[in-house]
GROMACS .gro file of C-alpha atoms in nm:
model
  398
    1MET     CA    1   8.096   9.371   8.663
    2LEU     CA    2   8.058   9.728   8.420
    3LYS     CA    3   7.703   9.826   8.487
    4GLY     CA    4   7.680  10.176   8.602
    5LYS     CA    5   8.058  10.210   8.555
    6LYS     CA    6   8.087  10.555   8.373
    7ILE     CA    7   8.381  10.544   8.167
    8LEU     CA    8   8.508  10.824   7.954
    9ILE     CA    9   8.673  10.794   7.598
   10GLY     CA   10   8.950  11.045   7.419
   11ILE     CA   11   9.011  11.001   7.084
   12THR     CA   12   9.258  11.126   6.888
   13GLY     CA   13   9.399  11.168   6.498
   14SER     CA   14   9.477  10.813   6.424
   15ILE     CA   15   9.301  10.512   6.153
   16ALA     CA   16   9.278  10.310   6.484
   17ALA     CA   17   8.982  10.559   6.590
   18TYR     CA   18   8.762  10.326   6.333
   19LYS     CA   19   8.814  10.057   6.609
   20ILE     CA   20   8.605  10.325   6.859
   21PRO     CA   21   8.302  10.241   6.805
   22LEU     CA   22   8.308   9.855   6.866
   23LEU     CA   23   8.486   9.937   7.171
   24ILE     CA   24   8.166  10.202   7.273
   25ARG     CA   25   7.965   9.939   7.198
   26LEU     CA   26   8.050   9.658   7.374
   27LEU     CA   27   8.106   9.869   7.691
   28LYS     CA   28   7.748   9.970   7.674
   29LYS     CA   29   7.655   9.608   7.651
   30GLU     CA   30   7.832   9.589   7.991
   31GLY     CA   31   7.620   9.871   8.095
   32ALA     CA   32   7.821  10.149   8.097
   33GLU     CA   33   7.808  10.525   8.124
   34VAL     CA   34   7.965  10.578   7.752
   35LYS     CA   35   8.150  10.994   7.725
   36ILE     CA   36   8.362  11.118   7.453
   37VAL     CA   37   8.581  11.365   7.380
   38MET     CA   38   8.807  11.416   7.074
   39THR     CA   39   9.055  11.551   6.888
   40PRO     CA   40   8.956  11.784   6.611
   41CYS     CA   41   9.208  11.620   6.405
   42ALA     CA   42   9.022  11.292   6.514
   43LYS     CA   43   8.675  11.378   6.328
   44ASP     CA   44   8.890  11.319   5.974
   45PHE     CA   45   8.851  10.954   6.089
   46VAL     CA   46   8.499  10.902   6.260
   47THR     CA   47   8.211  11.083   6.294
   48PRO     CA   48   8.122  11.292   6.595
   49LEU     CA   49   7.700  11.118   6.465
   50THR     CA   50   7.842  10.808   6.499
   51LEU     CA   51   7.995  10.846   6.850
   52SER     CA   52   7.716  11.035   6.933
   53THR     CA   53   7.474  10.807   6.849
   54LEU     CA   54   7.648  10.438   6.968
   55SER     CA   55   7.711  10.600   7.314
   56GLN     CA   56   7.421  10.766   7.295
   57GLN     CA   57   7.556  11.112   7.464
   58PRO     CA   58   7.646  11.436   7.330
   59VAL     CA   59   8.083  11.416   7.195
   60LEU     CA   60   8.280  11.694   7.277
   61ILE     CA   61   8.497  11.855   7.092
   62GLU     CA   62   8.575  12.200   7.147
   63PRO     CA   63   8.659  12.391   7.491
   64TYR     CA   64   8.339  12.579   7.369
   65ASP     CA   65   8.077  12.639   7.209
   66LYS     CA   66   8.127  12.877   6.914
   67THR     CA   67   7.785  13.003   6.814
   68ASP     CA   68   7.700  13.089   7.267
   69GLY     CA   69   8.012  13.089   7.434
   70SER     CA   70   7.898  12.803   7.630
   71TRP     CA   71   8.209  12.636   7.821
   72ASN     CA   72   8.222  12.252   7.760
   73SER     CA   73   8.410  12.160   8.140
   74HIS     CA   74   8.700  11.981   8.157
   75VAL     CA   75   8.665  12.007   8.497
   76ASP     CA   76   8.320  11.804   8.490
   77TRP     CA   77   8.434  11.596   8.247
   78GLY     CA   78   8.791  11.509   8.402
   79ARG     CA   79   8.601  11.417   8.761
   80TRP     CA   80   8.271  11.263   8.630
   81ALA     CA   81   8.499  10.964   8.503
   82ASP     CA   82   8.561  10.616   8.672
   83VAL     CA   83   8.822  10.504   8.375
   84PHE     CA   84   8.934  10.750   8.114
   85ILE     CA   85   9.016  10.524   7.780
   86MET     CA   86   9.266  10.731   7.567
   87ALA     CA   87   9.217  10.514   7.245
   88PRO     CA   88   9.407  10.538   7.023
   89VAL     CA   89   9.646  10.750   7.109
   90SER     CA   90   9.888  10.916   6.842
   91ALA     CA   91  10.247  11.025   6.875
   92ASN     CA   92  10.155  11.377   6.959
   93THR     CA   93   9.898  11.361   7.151
   94LEU     CA   94  10.095  11.079   7.338
   95ALA     CA   95  10.401  11.328   7.409
   96LYS     CA   96  10.112  11.624   7.457
   97MET     CA   97   9.986  11.382   7.796
   98ALA     CA   98  10.405  11.337   7.930
   99SER     CA   99  10.518  11.738   7.846
  100GLY     CA  100  10.146  11.853   8.022
  101ILE     CA  101  10.076  12.086   7.720
  102ALA     CA  102   9.681  12.136   7.723
  103ASP     CA  103   9.663  12.302   7.356
  104ASN     CA  104   9.277  12.107   7.340
  105LEU     CA  105   8.948  12.006   7.534
  106LEU     CA  106   9.105  11.642   7.537
  107THR     CA  107   9.467  11.734   7.644
  108THR     CA  108   9.313  11.971   7.955
  109THR     CA  109   9.031  11.655   8.025
  110TYR     CA  110   9.349  11.478   8.104
  111LEU     CA  111   9.478  11.688   8.299
  112ALA     CA  112   9.224  11.740   8.555
  113ALA     CA  113   9.143  11.391   8.534
  114LYS     CA  114   9.072  11.226   8.908
  115CYS     CA  115   9.031  10.866   8.766
  116PRO     CA  116   9.274  10.588   8.619
  117VAL     CA  117   9.401  10.639   8.314
  118PHE     CA  118   9.453  10.388   8.062
  119PHE     CA  119   9.637  10.484   7.728
  120ALA     CA  120   9.628  10.283   7.402
  121PRO     CA  121   9.900  10.449   7.165
  122ALA     CA  122   9.866  10.312   6.835
  123MET     CA  123  10.101  10.516   6.547
  124ASP     CA  124  10.354  10.321   6.284
  125LEU     CA  125  10.607  10.110   6.346
  126ASP     CA  126  10.893  10.348   6.380
  127MET     CA  127  10.677  10.627   6.533
  128PHE     CA  128  10.642  10.398   6.779
  129HIS     CA  129  11.008  10.265   6.879
  130HIS     CA  130  11.184  10.596   6.930
  131PRO     CA  131  11.368  10.699   7.161
  132THR     CA  132  11.126  10.942   7.196
  133THR     CA  133  10.825  10.774   7.264
  134GLN     CA  134  10.933  10.506   7.474
  135LYS     CA  135  11.077  10.820   7.700
  136ASN     CA  136  10.712  10.979   7.677
  137ILE     CA  137  10.565  10.640   7.759
  138ASP     CA  138  10.759  10.531   8.050
  139THR     CA  139  10.739  10.863   8.166
  140LEU     CA  140  10.271  10.823   8.186
  141LEU     CA  141  10.348  10.470   8.332
  142SER     CA  142  10.532  10.669   8.651
  143TYR     CA  143  10.231  10.919   8.692
  144GLY     CA  144  10.054  10.625   8.701
  145ASN     CA  145   9.896  10.603   8.368
  146HIS     CA  146   9.848  10.216   8.298
  147LEU     CA  147   9.923  10.108   7.949
  148ILE     CA  148   9.762   9.940   7.677
  149ALA     CA  149  10.036   9.824   7.520
  150PRO     CA  150  10.034   9.848   7.063
  151GLN     CA  151  10.012   9.483   6.966
  152GLU     CA  152  10.242   9.359   6.632
  153GLY     CA  153  10.088   9.355   6.318
  154GLU     CA  154   9.967   9.537   5.968
  155LEU     CA  155  10.016   9.922   6.033
  156ALA     CA  156   9.841  10.155   5.781
  157SER     CA  157  10.178  10.220   5.603
  158GLY     CA  158  10.177   9.865   5.499
  159LEU     CA  159  10.494   9.755   5.728
  160CYS     CA  160  10.439   9.508   6.052
  161GLY     CA  161  10.542   9.498   6.420
  162ALA     CA  162  10.437   9.722   6.679
  163GLY     CA  163  10.210  10.018   6.646
  164ARG     CA  164   9.870   9.863   6.599
  165MET     CA  165   9.629   9.931   6.839
  166GLU     CA  166   9.529   9.690   7.086
  167GLU     CA  167   9.178   9.488   6.981
  168PRO     CA  168   8.786   9.680   7.116
  169GLU     CA  169   8.801   9.296   7.291
  170GLU     CA  170   9.126   9.330   7.469
  171ILE     CA  171   9.027   9.706   7.579
  172LEU     CA  172   8.713   9.513   7.739
  173ARG     CA  173   8.923   9.278   7.915
  174ILE     CA  174   9.122   9.493   8.095
  175VAL     CA  175   8.884   9.738   8.182
  176ARG     CA  176   8.666   9.485   8.253
  177ASP     CA  177   9.003   9.295   8.482
  178PHE     CA  178   9.046   9.688   8.592
  179PHE     CA  179   8.673   9.692   8.792
  180LEU     CA  180   8.757   9.343   8.862
  181LYS     CA  181   9.066   9.364   9.130
  182CYS     CA  182   8.955   9.693   9.240
  183ASN     CA  183   8.765   9.532   9.544
  184HIS     CA  184   9.010   9.234   9.649
  185LEU     CA  185   9.219   9.345   9.905
  186SER     CA  186   8.970   9.620  10.007
  187GLY     CA  187   8.987   9.658  10.395
  188LYS     CA  188   9.233   9.481  10.438
  189LYS     CA  189   9.606   9.624  10.582
  190VAL     CA  190   9.903   9.524  10.365
  191LEU     CA  191  10.301   9.500  10.475
  192ILE     CA  192  10.525   9.556  10.247
  193SER     CA  193  10.886   9.571  10.301
  194ALA     CA  194  11.088   9.731   9.944
  195GLY     CA  195  11.494   9.806   9.852
  196PRO     CA  196  11.878   9.769  10.052
  197THR     CA  197  11.974   9.828  10.380
  198TYR     CA  198  12.224  10.068  10.433
  199GLU     CA  199  12.461   9.969  10.767
  200LEU     CA  200  12.740  10.242  10.917
  201ILE     CA  201  13.063  10.189  10.876
  202ASP     CA  202  13.156  10.570  10.918
  203PRO     CA  203  12.983  10.867  10.867
  204VAL     CA  204  13.062  10.840  10.453
  205ARG     CA  205  13.041  10.475  10.449
  206PHE     CA  206  12.812  10.178  10.439
  207ILE     CA  207  12.798   9.821  10.338
  208GLY     CA  208  12.469   9.736  10.189
  209ASN     CA  209  12.382   9.558   9.828
  210PHE     CA  210  12.209   9.693   9.497
  211SER     CA  211  11.823   9.663   9.545
  212SER     CA  212  11.614   9.887   9.353
  213GLY     CA  213  11.301   9.798   9.535
  214LYS     CA  214  11.200   9.798   9.266
  215MET     CA  215  10.976   9.505   9.325
  216GLY     CA  216  10.858   9.576   9.661
  217TYR     CA  217  10.681   9.925   9.512
  218ALA     CA  218  10.526   9.790   9.191
  219LEU     CA  219  10.380   9.576   9.489
  220ALA     CA  220  10.290   9.874   9.658
  221GLU     CA  221  10.084  10.010   9.367
  222ASP     CA  222   9.951   9.711   9.278
  223ALA     CA  223   9.829   9.610   9.669
  224ALA     CA  224   9.692   9.994   9.664
  225ALA     CA  225   9.511   9.977   9.294
  226ARG     CA  226   9.324   9.676   9.464
  227GLY     CA  227   9.174   9.906   9.719
  228ALA     CA  228   9.455   9.799  10.065
  229GLN     CA  229   9.595   9.996  10.293
  230VAL     CA  230   9.931   9.944  10.253
  231VAL     CA  231  10.195  10.055  10.454
  232LEU     CA  232  10.541  10.025  10.230
  233VAL     CA  233  10.849   9.991  10.456
  234SER     CA  234  11.118  10.135  10.251
  235GLY     CA  235  11.454  10.100  10.306
  236PRO     CA  236  11.698  10.439  10.044
  237VAL     CA  237  11.609  10.377   9.696
  238GLY     CA  238  11.538  10.625   9.427
  239LEU     CA  239  11.141  10.552   9.401
  240LYS     CA  240  10.884  10.748   9.541
  241PRO     CA  241  10.471  10.576   9.545
  242LEU     CA  242  10.200  10.731   9.357
  243HIS     CA  243   9.901  10.591   9.504
  244PRO     CA  244   9.738  10.826   9.760
  245GLY     CA  245   9.689  10.468   9.913
  246ILE     CA  246  10.069  10.428  10.049
  247ASN     CA  247  10.149  10.556  10.383
  248LEU     CA  248  10.534  10.543  10.291
  249ILE     CA  249  10.763  10.506  10.628
  250SER     CA  250  11.132  10.537  10.471
  251VAL     CA  251  11.420  10.398  10.691
  252THR     CA  252  11.820  10.307  10.643
  253SER     CA  253  11.945  10.035  10.851
  254ALA     CA  254  11.816   9.693  10.876
  255ALA     CA  255  11.772   9.790  11.295
  256GLN     CA  256  11.545  10.054  11.195
  257MET     CA  257  11.356   9.895  10.897
  258ALA     CA  258  11.351   9.609  11.163
  259GLU     CA  259  11.149   9.815  11.445
  260ALA     CA  260  10.908   9.955  11.150
  261CYS     CA  261  10.780   9.647  11.089
  262PHE     CA  262  10.772   9.468  11.362
  263SER     CA  263  10.554   9.793  11.518
  264GLU     CA  264  10.318   9.731  11.187
  265PHE     CA  265  10.260   9.371  11.201
  266LYS     CA  266  10.048   9.314  11.470
  267SER     CA  267   9.819   9.493  11.246
  268SER     CA  268   9.852   9.419  10.891
  269ASP     CA  269   9.670   9.132  10.734
  270ILE     CA  270   9.847   9.064  10.433
  271THR     CA  271  10.255   9.146  10.515
  272ILE     CA  272  10.498   9.116  10.206
  273MET     CA  273  10.854   9.182  10.334
  274ALA     CA  274  11.053   9.211  10.008
  275ALA     CA  275  11.335   9.402  10.087
  276ALA     CA  276  11.749   9.322  10.100
  277VAL     CA  277  11.785   9.324  10.452
  278ALA     CA  278  12.127   9.367  10.574
  279ASP     CA  279  12.198   8.996  10.742
  280TYR     CA  280  12.516   9.170  10.878
  281THR     CA  281  12.554   9.492  11.051
  282VAL     CA  282  12.936   9.700  11.149
  283THR     CA  283  12.950   9.623  11.549
  284ASP     CA  284  13.102   9.950  11.595
  285PRO     CA  285  13.082  10.279  11.330
  286ALA     CA  286  13.327  10.468  11.418
  287PRO     CA  287  13.187  10.822  11.488
  288VAL     CA  288  13.457  11.043  11.274
  289LYS     CA  289  13.523  10.950  10.908
  290ILE     CA  290  13.793  10.638  10.881
  291LYS     CA  291  14.134  10.688  10.706
  292LYS     CA  292  14.324  10.575  10.465
  293SER     CA  293  14.644  10.495  10.716
  294VAL     CA  294  14.704  10.138  10.656
  295ASP     CA  295  14.715   9.906  10.430
  296LYS     CA  296  14.438   9.627  10.566
  297LEU     CA  297  14.110   9.649  10.763
  298THR     CA  298  13.878   9.501  10.976
  299ILE     CA  299  13.533   9.560  11.063
  300GLU     CA  300  13.369   9.335  11.309
  301LEU     CA  301  12.993   9.303  11.219
  302SER     CA  302  12.714   9.141  11.413
  303LYS     CA  303  12.430   8.929  11.241
  304THR     CA  304  12.181   9.201  11.269
  305THR     CA  305  11.800   9.052  11.390
  306ASP     CA  306  11.598   8.797  11.144
  307ILE     CA  307  11.291   9.004  11.051
  308LEU     CA  308  11.122   8.715  10.861
  309ALA     CA  309  11.177   8.501  11.065
  310THR     CA  310  11.049   8.722  11.371
  311LEU     CA  311  10.753   8.790  11.196
  312GLY     CA  312  10.714   8.395  11.131
  313LYS     CA  313  10.683   8.375  11.508
  314GLN     CA  314  10.435   8.642  11.536
  315LYS     CA  315  10.246   8.565  11.301
  316GLN     CA  316   9.851   8.525  11.426
  317ALA     CA  317   9.512   8.266  11.296
  318GLY     CA  318   9.411   8.495  11.006
  319GLN     CA  319   9.759   8.649  10.917
  320PHE     CA  320   9.925   8.620  10.623
  321LEU     CA  321  10.307   8.602  10.544
  322ALA     CA  322  10.483   8.649  10.250
  323GLY     CA  323  10.869   8.638  10.201
  324PHE     CA  324  11.082   8.675   9.902
  325ALA     CA  325  11.428   8.426   9.872
  326LEU     CA  326  11.676   8.567   9.597
  327GLU     CA  327  11.925   8.280   9.524
  328THR     CA  328  12.305   8.199   9.313
  329ASP     CA  329  12.275   7.837   9.410
  330ASN     CA  330  12.077   7.539   9.486
  331GLU     CA  331  11.745   7.767   9.482
  332LYS     CA  332  11.487   7.568   9.556
  333PRO     CA  333  11.522   7.377   9.773
  334ASN     CA  334  11.719   7.707   9.958
  335ALA     CA  335  11.343   7.851   9.940
  336LEU     CA  336  11.127   7.572  10.057
  337SER     CA  337  11.347   7.518  10.361
  338LYS     CA  338  11.319   7.942  10.404
  339LEU     CA  339  10.942   7.870  10.362
  340LYS     CA  340  10.937   7.649  10.666
  341ASN     CA  341  11.193   7.753  10.831
  342LYS     CA  342  11.067   8.073  10.867
  343ASN     CA  343  10.655   8.022  10.910
  344LEU     CA  344  10.521   8.162  10.572
  345ASP     CA  345  10.269   8.168  10.419
  346MET     CA  346  10.457   8.202  10.054
  347ILE     CA  347  10.778   8.224   9.926
  348VAL     CA  348  10.825   8.388   9.600
  349LEU     CA  349  11.153   8.223   9.425
  350ASN     CA  350  11.401   8.402   9.195
  351SER     CA  351  11.723   8.335   9.031
  352LEU     CA  352  12.012   8.541   8.977
  353ASN     CA  353  12.127   8.291   8.710
  354ASP     CA  354  11.799   8.444   8.560
  355GLN     CA  355  11.880   8.678   8.285
  356GLY     CA  356  11.670   9.010   8.329
  357ALA     CA  357  11.547   8.872   8.698
  358GLY     CA  358  11.708   9.006   9.001
  359PHE     CA  359  11.850   9.352   9.135
  360GLY     CA  360  11.826   9.698   8.909
  361TYR     CA  361  11.638   9.515   8.635
  362ASP     CA  362  11.214   9.656   8.542
  363THR     CA  363  11.123   9.276   8.507
  364ASN     CA  364  11.170   8.962   8.700
  365GLN     CA  365  11.082   8.567   8.642
  366VAL     CA  366  10.941   8.423   8.956
  367THR     CA  367  10.822   8.044   9.138
  368ILE     CA  368  10.566   8.123   9.370
  369VAL     CA  369  10.526   7.897   9.574
  370MET     CA  370  10.294   7.801   9.915
  371ALA     CA  371  10.323   7.635  10.171
  372ASP     CA  372  10.071   7.381  10.129
  373GLY     CA  373  10.287   7.316   9.762
  374VAL     CA  374  10.124   7.474   9.493
  375GLU     CA  375  10.325   7.618   9.300
  376THR     CA  376  10.302   7.931   9.036
  377GLU     CA  377  10.588   8.057   8.762
  378VAL     CA  378  10.618   8.316   8.641
  379PRO     CA  379  10.792   8.409   8.331
  380LEU     CA  380  10.986   8.654   8.260
  381LYS     CA  381  10.771   8.996   8.300
  382SER     CA  382  10.758   9.342   8.353
  383LYS     CA  383  10.762   9.338   8.789
  384LYS     CA  384  10.414   9.536   8.809
  385ASP     CA  385  10.312   9.249   8.597
  386VAL     CA  386  10.469   9.019   8.841
  387ALA     CA  387  10.329   9.202   9.125
  388ALA     CA  388   9.954   9.200   9.012
  389VAL     CA  389  10.042   8.832   8.974
  390ILE     CA  390  10.149   8.752   9.330
  391LEU     CA  391   9.849   8.959   9.454
  392ASP     CA  392   9.676   8.751   9.272
  393VAL     CA  393   9.785   8.435   9.459
  394ILE     CA  394   9.720   8.652   9.722
  395SER     CA  395   9.395   8.698   9.673
  396ALA     CA  396   9.286   8.434   9.615
  397ARG     CA  397   9.413   8.287   9.937
  398GLN     CA  398   9.128   8.584  10.101
   0.00000   0.00000   0.00000
């Protein structure tokens, strides 16, 4: 799986650097090309000679050779790699990465990198849980970087808790899995809807819902990472797609979302309708702001087009159609009814009764039900991880 892959490893000043020689050996055994860039402080924990011997490549530390002035190009190294693994990442370097500080060869190479970046924090328990560190991790994730989360265990300080860098064998598995799924959906067009719709009452008010769009955007990012051409039809949310392979179509109302989805569906191989579309819209929105002049105000609502049901009727052989069912009661029967009545290939059920699932959360807990009855239970995970499971299930059917 890794034969011929170009992997750049960035090492910072952390005791966990002692694990990197083993990681290099594992990557080399898989057939990967490995290069190393390290901070000056990292030399205190693992020697450049050891790393150079194992990688069979020179190890870069300084921006230039002080004896002859020759330049070590961070641009060339940043563009060389298929994957950049920053491991271990100290709290100091983590903060620099999040802030765009480039005061050594490693951080300048990170800023120049065009490839996916994985970062594996390693630090003491309290440093890892400090709000600044957690904010910096969130910032790096928002940039599209991939976190290799530290594990709980005995730390160099003698404390026990989170902050222990992941083991080399697990980092290898993560990198393997990344390349394995990179081309799962290559050549496929994936249509995804996300977020709420707003149905205008007047120019300043609307009927809407609490959807954040986080689940739909996570699906779009994961599908694009698998090589798909992604069209994301999104209602109004405070998010933006990070992957360059995502074509965003921004809409506001249910009618606009229906128009966009109907237009893109014909050429789509996979469609996942994750948006929370309004079932009803205001029949006659007021052209000007409604004044508070009466004790009671009656607004007439009209049924919106059922986008998912319409797509189910239009679905052709070879097209895969998935929907979401967010329920508050009688969850499973309602989801199964939706799966059958709307001619879906898959329904993703989640319940507002599950703690940490539903609107607004960064986590979700779902049950994936296929038209042939096969079910996959997904416990509470980040929406990013839930999206990966959903795409794994779909990819297995392609």
